[in-house]
mmCIF file of C-alpha atoms in Angstrom:
data_model
loop_
_atom_site.group_PDB
_atom_site.id
_atom_site.type_symbol
_atom_site.label_atom_id
_atom_site.label_comp_id
_atom_site.label_asym_id
_atom_site.label_seq_id
_atom_site.Cartn_x
_atom_site.Cartn_y
_atom_site.Cartn_z
ATOM 1 C CA MET A 257 15.228 3.629 5.914
ATOM 2 C CA ASN A 258 16.008 6.970 4.285
ATOM 3 C CA VAL A 259 16.668 8.448 7.743
ATOM 4 C CA ASP A 260 19.010 5.575 8.650
ATOM 5 C CA THR A 261 20.911 6.050 5.395
ATOM 6 C CA LEU A 262 21.308 9.818 5.853
ATOM 7 C CA MET A 263 22.396 9.487 9.481
ATOM 8 C CA GLY A 264 24.883 6.800 8.519
ATOM 9 C CA ASP A 265 26.274 8.844 5.615
ATOM 10 C CA PHE A 266 26.832 11.852 7.890
ATOM 11 C CA HIS A 267 28.349 9.596 10.603
ATOM 12 C CA LEU A 268 25.711 10.617 13.142
ATOM 13 C CA PHE A 269 25.632 7.016 14.288
ATOM 14 C CA ASP A 270 27.270 3.761 13.275
ATOM 15 C CA LYS A 271 24.669 1.035 12.937
ATOM 16 C CA ARG A 272 27.324 -1.376 11.702
ATOM 17 C CA LYS A 273 28.133 -2.069 15.348
ATOM 18 C CA GLU A 274 24.749 -3.766 15.657
ATOM 19 C CA GLY A 275 25.387 -5.646 12.444
ATOM 20 C CA ASN A 276 22.977 -8.337 11.357
ATOM 21 C CA SER A 277 21.024 -8.309 14.643
ATOM 22 C CA LEU A 278 17.587 -9.850 15.086
ATOM 23 C CA LEU A 279 15.999 -6.462 15.830
ATOM 24 C CA CYS A 280 17.460 -4.973 12.654
ATOM 25 C CA ARG A 281 16.159 -7.852 10.520
ATOM 26 C CA ILE A 282 12.697 -7.633 12.111
ATOM 27 C CA GLN A 283 12.616 -3.935 11.277
ATOM 28 C CA GLY A 284 13.552 -4.675 7.659
ATOM 29 C CA PHE A 285 10.910 -7.408 7.534
ATOM 30 C CA LEU A 286 8.208 -5.013 8.772
ATOM 31 C CA TYR A 287 9.072 -2.473 6.071
ATOM 32 C CA TYR A 288 8.046 -4.933 3.364
ATOM 33 C CA VAL A 289 4.980 -6.114 5.270
ATOM 34 C CA PHE A 290 3.806 -2.512 5.632
ATOM 35 C CA GLY A 291 4.304 -1.859 1.907
ATOM 36 C CA ALA A 292 2.317 -4.956 0.997
ATOM 37 C CA SER A 293 -0.461 -4.104 3.470
ATOM 38 C CA VAL A 294 -0.982 -0.748 1.719
ATOM 39 C CA PHE A 295 -1.753 -2.427 -1.605
ATOM 40 C CA TYR A 296 -3.871 -5.183 -0.060
ATOM 41 C CA THR A 297 -5.843 -2.567 1.908
ATOM 42 C CA LEU A 298 -6.608 -0.702 -1.314
ATOM 43 C CA ALA A 299 -7.612 -4.015 -2.893
ATOM 44 C CA LEU A 300 -10.016 -4.656 0.018
ATOM 45 C CA GLN A 301 -11.565 -1.212 -0.411
ATOM 46 C CA ALA A 302 -12.035 -1.926 -4.102
ATOM 47 C CA PHE A 303 -13.605 -5.313 -3.302
ATOM 48 C CA PHE A 304 -16.046 -3.638 -0.889
ATOM 49 C CA ARG A 305 -17.167 -1.223 -3.627
ATOM 50 C CA PHE A 306 -17.289 -4.099 -6.109
ATOM 51 C CA THR A 307 -19.686 -6.126 -3.932
ATOM 52 C CA ARG A 308 -21.927 -3.068 -3.413
ATOM 53 C CA VAL A 309 -22.229 -2.673 -7.185
ATOM 54 C CA VAL A 310 -22.344 -6.246 -8.501
ATOM 55 C CA TYR A 311 -23.717 -8.131 -5.467
ATOM 56 C CA SER A 312 -25.745 -5.386 -3.789
ATOM 57 C CA ARG A 313 -28.503 -7.835 -2.754
ATOM 58 C CA LYS A 314 -26.172 -10.290 -1.025
ATOM 59 C CA ILE A 315 -25.988 -9.112 2.576
ATOM 60 C CA ILE A 316 -23.228 -11.583 3.468
ATOM 61 C CA PHE A 317 -20.591 -9.293 1.915
ATOM 62 C CA GLN A 318 -21.767 -6.365 4.060
ATOM 63 C CA ARG A 319 -21.674 -8.211 7.385
ATOM 64 C CA CYS A 320 -19.073 -7.232 9.960
ATOM 65 C CA GLY A 321 -17.852 -10.826 10.300
ATOM 66 C CA THR A 322 -17.177 -11.105 6.577
ATOM 67 C CA GLN A 323 -15.307 -7.803 6.573
ATOM 68 C CA LEU A 324 -13.135 -8.924 9.497
ATOM 69 C CA ILE A 325 -12.293 -12.190 7.717
ATOM 70 C CA LEU A 326 -11.286 -10.270 4.575
ATOM 71 C CA VAL A 327 -9.120 -7.900 6.604
ATOM 72 C CA GLY A 328 -7.436 -10.903 8.222
ATOM 73 C CA LEU A 329 -6.789 -12.435 4.794
ATOM 74 C CA GLY A 330 -5.293 -9.151 3.622
ATOM 75 C CA TRP A 331 -2.818 -9.138 6.494
ATOM 76 C CA PHE A 332 -2.110 -12.847 5.971
ATOM 77 C CA PHE A 333 -1.104 -12.287 2.345
ATOM 78 C CA SER A 334 0.917 -9.233 3.399
ATOM 79 C CA PHE A 335 3.016 -11.363 5.760
ATOM 80 C CA LEU A 336 3.181 -14.665 3.849
ATOM 81 C CA PRO A 337 5.606 -13.922 0.934
ATOM 82 C CA THR A 338 8.152 -12.124 3.117
ATOM 83 C CA VAL A 339 7.964 -14.792 5.843
ATOM 84 C CA LEU A 340 8.530 -17.610 3.332
ATOM 85 C CA SER A 341 11.436 -15.738 1.762
ATOM 86 C CA VAL A 342 13.097 -15.092 5.111
ATOM 87 C CA LEU A 343 12.669 -18.700 6.261
ATOM 88 C CA SER A 344 13.825 -20.247 2.983
ATOM 89 C CA SER A 345 16.755 -18.044 1.960
ATOM 90 C CA ARG A 346 17.446 -15.578 4.817
ATOM 91 C CA SER A 347 17.216 -12.805 2.253
ATOM 92 C CA ILE A 348 16.837 -9.915 4.740
ATOM 93 C CA VAL A 349 20.314 -8.949 5.947
ATOM 94 C CA PHE A 350 22.210 -5.865 7.114
ATOM 95 C CA LEU A 351 23.439 -3.735 4.197
ATOM 96 C CA ALA A 352 26.579 -1.939 5.367
ATOM 97 C CA SER A 353 26.518 0.596 2.521
ATOM 98 C CA GLU A 354 22.900 1.579 3.303
ATOM 99 C CA HIS A 355 23.048 1.367 7.130
ATOM 100 C CA TYR A 356 19.873 -0.718 7.533
ATOM 101 C CA CYS A 357 18.527 -4.248 7.086
ATOM 102 C CA SER A 358 16.684 -5.045 3.867
ATOM 103 C CA LEU A 359 16.296 -7.597 1.117
ATOM 104 C CA ASP A 360 19.679 -8.302 -0.429
ATOM 105 C CA ALA A 361 18.579 -7.780 -4.025
ATOM 106 C CA ASP A 362 22.131 -8.247 -5.300
ATOM 107 C CA ALA A 363 22.795 -11.617 -3.651
ATOM 108 C CA LYS A 364 19.165 -12.847 -3.684
ATOM 109 C CA PRO A 365 17.568 -11.278 -6.800
ATOM 110 C CA LEU A 366 15.100 -14.131 -7.350
ATOM 111 C CA ALA A 367 13.746 -14.005 -3.784
ATOM 112 C CA THR A 368 13.436 -10.221 -4.053
ATOM 113 C CA LEU A 369 11.567 -10.482 -7.347
ATOM 114 C CA ILE A 370 9.161 -13.065 -5.878
ATOM 115 C CA ILE A 371 8.387 -10.801 -2.903
ATOM 116 C CA PHE A 372 7.765 -7.814 -5.168
ATOM 117 C CA SER A 373 5.495 -9.936 -7.368
ATOM 118 C CA CYS A 374 3.430 -11.280 -4.457
ATOM 119 C CA ASN A 375 3.260 -8.005 -2.545
ATOM 120 C CA TYR A 376 2.394 -5.755 -5.476
ATOM 121 C CA THR A 377 1.534 -7.697 -8.641
ATOM 122 C CA LEU A 378 -1.183 -9.841 -7.016
ATOM 123 C CA PRO A 379 -3.239 -7.012 -5.427
ATOM 124 C CA ILE A 380 -2.832 -4.826 -8.524
ATOM 125 C CA SER A 381 -4.016 -7.642 -10.805
ATOM 126 C CA PHE A 382 -6.948 -8.234 -8.436
ATOM 127 C CA LEU A 383 -7.878 -4.542 -8.672
ATOM 128 C CA CYS A 384 -7.785 -4.604 -12.469
ATOM 129 C CA ILE A 385 -10.034 -7.684 -12.578
ATOM 130 C CA LEU A 386 -12.549 -6.067 -10.204
ATOM 131 C CA TYR A 387 -12.644 -2.840 -12.178
ATOM 132 C CA THR A 388 -13.121 -4.682 -15.487
ATOM 133 C CA ARG A 389 -15.943 -6.753 -13.987
ATOM 134 C CA VAL A 390 -17.689 -3.615 -12.665
ATOM 135 C CA ILE A 391 -17.508 -1.870 -16.046
ATOM 136 C CA ILE A 392 -19.003 -4.917 -17.801
ATOM 137 C CA PHE A 393 -21.767 -5.171 -15.182
ATOM 138 C CA ILE A 394 -22.678 -1.484 -15.513
ATOM 139 C CA ARG A 395 -22.949 -1.672 -19.293
ATOM 140 C CA GLN A 396 -25.245 -4.684 -19.061
ATOM 141 C CA SER A 397 -27.609 -3.591 -16.286
ATOM 142 C CA THR A 398 -27.706 0.204 -15.889
ATOM 143 C CA GLU A 399 -30.869 0.757 -17.951
ATOM 144 C CA ARG A 400 -33.069 -1.635 -15.946
ATOM 145 C CA MET A 401 -31.999 -0.406 -12.495
ATOM 146 C CA ALA A 402 -33.953 1.994 -10.275
ATOM 147 C CA LEU A 403 -32.807 5.599 -9.957
ATOM 148 C CA ALA A 404 -31.617 5.238 -6.337
ATOM 149 C CA ALA A 405 -29.627 2.116 -7.189
ATOM 150 C CA ARG A 406 -28.029 3.848 -10.180
ATOM 151 C CA GLN A 407 -26.982 6.801 -8.023
ATOM 152 C CA GLN A 408 -25.454 4.503 -5.405
ATOM 153 C CA MET A 409 -23.661 2.578 -8.127
ATOM 154 C CA LYS A 410 -22.324 5.805 -9.618
ATOM 155 C CA ARG A 411 -20.856 6.846 -6.252
ATOM 156 C CA ASP A 412 -19.219 3.456 -5.748
ATOM 157 C CA VAL A 413 -17.746 3.488 -9.246
ATOM 158 C CA ILE A 414 -16.313 6.980 -8.658
ATOM 159 C CA VAL A 415 -14.577 5.755 -5.495
ATOM 160 C CA LEU A 416 -13.355 2.651 -7.335
ATOM 161 C CA ARG A 417 -11.864 4.815 -10.086
ATOM 162 C CA ARG A 418 -10.108 6.935 -7.470
ATOM 163 C CA ILE A 419 -8.632 3.791 -5.940
ATOM 164 C CA ILE A 420 -7.382 2.686 -9.366
ATOM 165 C CA LEU A 421 -5.841 6.136 -9.902
ATOM 166 C CA VAL A 422 -4.091 6.033 -6.519
ATOM 167 C CA VAL A 423 -2.756 2.527 -7.189
ATOM 168 C CA THR A 424 -1.539 3.575 -10.648
ATOM 169 C CA ILE A 425 0.423 6.486 -9.172
ATOM 170 C CA LEU A 426 1.845 4.246 -6.432
ATOM 171 C CA VAL A 427 2.899 1.694 -9.060
ATOM 172 C CA VAL A 428 4.677 4.398 -11.069
ATOM 173 C CA LEU A 429 6.474 5.617 -7.938
ATOM 174 C CA GLY A 430 7.354 2.041 -6.966
ATOM 175 C CA ALA A 431 8.523 1.029 -10.450
ATOM 176 C CA PRO A 432 12.263 1.650 -9.829
ATOM 177 C CA GLY A 433 12.485 -1.380 -7.507
ATOM 178 C CA PRO A 434 11.414 -4.068 -10.023
ATOM 179 C CA ILE A 435 13.293 -2.262 -12.813
ATOM 180 C CA PHE A 436 16.559 -2.392 -10.856
ATOM 181 C CA ILE A 437 16.004 -6.083 -10.074
ATOM 182 C CA ILE A 438 15.420 -6.907 -13.752
ATOM 183 C CA MET A 439 18.556 -4.920 -14.639
ATOM 184 C CA ARG A 440 20.397 -7.017 -12.035
ATOM 185 C CA PHE A 441 19.475 -10.176 -13.971
ATOM 186 C CA ILE A 442 20.636 -8.585 -17.242
ATOM 187 C CA ASN A 443 23.855 -6.869 -16.109
ATOM 188 C CA GLY A 444 24.854 -9.291 -13.368
ATOM 189 C CA GLN A 445 25.154 -6.573 -10.718
ATOM 190 C CA LEU A 446 22.879 -4.166 -8.901
ATOM 191 C CA HIS A 447 23.065 -0.426 -9.535
ATOM 192 C CA PRO A 448 24.878 1.259 -6.584
ATOM 193 C CA LEU A 449 22.015 3.727 -6.055
ATOM 194 C CA ALA A 450 19.240 1.149 -6.465
ATOM 195 C CA TYR A 451 18.245 0.997 -2.793
ATOM 196 C CA ARG A 452 18.308 4.761 -2.281
ATOM 197 C CA ILE A 453 16.265 5.573 -5.364
ATOM 198 C CA THR A 454 13.756 2.820 -4.576
ATOM 199 C CA TRP A 455 13.155 3.926 -0.989
ATOM 200 C CA LEU A 456 13.091 7.629 -1.882
ATOM 201 C CA THR A 457 10.328 7.078 -4.442
ATOM 202 C CA GLY A 458 8.591 4.760 -1.978
ATOM 203 C CA LEU A 459 8.611 7.483 0.670
ATOM 204 C CA THR A 460 7.133 9.900 -1.867
ATOM 205 C CA GLY A 461 4.376 7.373 -2.525
ATOM 206 C CA ILE A 462 3.569 7.066 1.193
ATOM 207 C CA LEU A 463 3.318 10.857 1.556
ATOM 208 C CA PHE A 464 1.017 10.953 -1.458
ATOM 209 C CA LEU A 465 -1.058 8.111 -0.020
ATOM 210 C CA SER A 466 -1.615 10.038 3.224
ATOM 211 C CA VAL A 467 -3.451 12.708 1.245
ATOM 212 C CA ALA A 468 -5.092 10.343 -1.237
ATOM 213 C CA LEU A 469 -6.773 8.243 1.467
ATOM 214 C CA CYS A 470 -8.868 11.264 2.427
ATOM 215 C CA ILE A 471 -10.030 11.510 -1.181
ATOM 216 C CA ILE A 472 -10.876 7.854 -1.824
ATOM 217 C CA THR A 473 -12.461 7.299 1.622
ATOM 218 C CA PRO A 474 -15.474 9.608 2.099
ATOM 219 C CA GLN A 475 -15.893 8.566 5.755
ATOM 220 C CA MET A 476 -12.332 9.630 6.564
ATOM 221 C CA LYS A 477 -12.835 12.938 4.771
ATOM 222 C CA ILE A 478 -15.997 13.627 6.810
ATOM 223 C CA LEU A 479 -14.204 12.650 10.038
ATOM 224 C CA LEU A 480 -11.309 15.032 9.353
ATOM 225 C CA MET A 481 -13.689 17.867 8.483
ATOM 226 C CA THR A 482 -15.665 17.260 11.689
ATOM 227 C CA MET A 483 -12.506 17.278 13.799
ATOM 228 C CA THR A 484 -11.345 20.507 12.129
ATOM 229 C CA VAL A 485 -14.672 22.235 12.791
ATOM 230 C CA ARG A 486 -14.586 21.141 16.450
ATOM 231 C CA ARG A 487 -11.084 22.530 16.907
ATOM 232 C CA ILE A 488 -12.120 25.859 15.367
ATOM 233 C CA ARG A 489 -15.115 26.047 17.695
ATOM 234 C CA VAL A 490 -12.993 25.252 20.748
ATOM 235 C CA ALA A 491 -10.461 27.897 19.716
ATOM 236 C CA ALA A 492 -13.254 30.433 19.204
ATOM 237 C CA LEU A 493 -14.719 29.731 22.649
ATOM 238 C CA THR A 494 -11.289 29.937 24.271
ATOM 239 C CA THR A 495 -10.393 33.285 22.685
ATOM 240 C CA GLY A 496 -13.891 34.714 23.097
ATOM 241 C CA TYR A 497 -14.517 35.173 19.373
ATOM 242 C CA PRO A 498 -17.825 33.860 18.002
ATOM 243 C CA PHE A 499 -17.580 30.993 15.544
#
């Protein structure tokens, strides 16, 4: 969206010719689905760590089938609020001043607020509940657990805390959107730079998330390190230098 806005501002292309086309609205719809899927994915990771700590003896949560069902539910809740909003109020339209299709927060502030609440407030609240439950469980049962179980629990809690930290930073970066919508209810009009500030901070959050995922997901970190080592070895063999 930031690229579309910049190209439109510098008259590199005129997307207004396409207008409120179906392809443009689908693209705007997918932006919000992608944003929601990020938060629901983090919530699923937190739930996985939660079950390993609190319900470590229940194998059902560790089965592949259960994990696939949970992933499907995550995507379902990522799509549902935006789909209902589009079908009920046609809230995603072409914004001529921004050169892309998005939620019309000025004309449909209530629909926009509902989507933000479902896409972000629900998974964040779920994360907070999980983290609180884990802390209570640890305080009640740490002393009577075996050493190996305590070490595993400690690792899971560390990852869970990292997830909470990442979500907190993403919430701070994504705060301008809800703030501008609330100001729209108070002032009766949307700030002229609301969309640009919101998407700029959102882009910053996505760039941060690309790095943070390597930190909160040990398997991904190991995979990246393995790939890096392999590339170094291949380069060493190609150039004739020993690795």
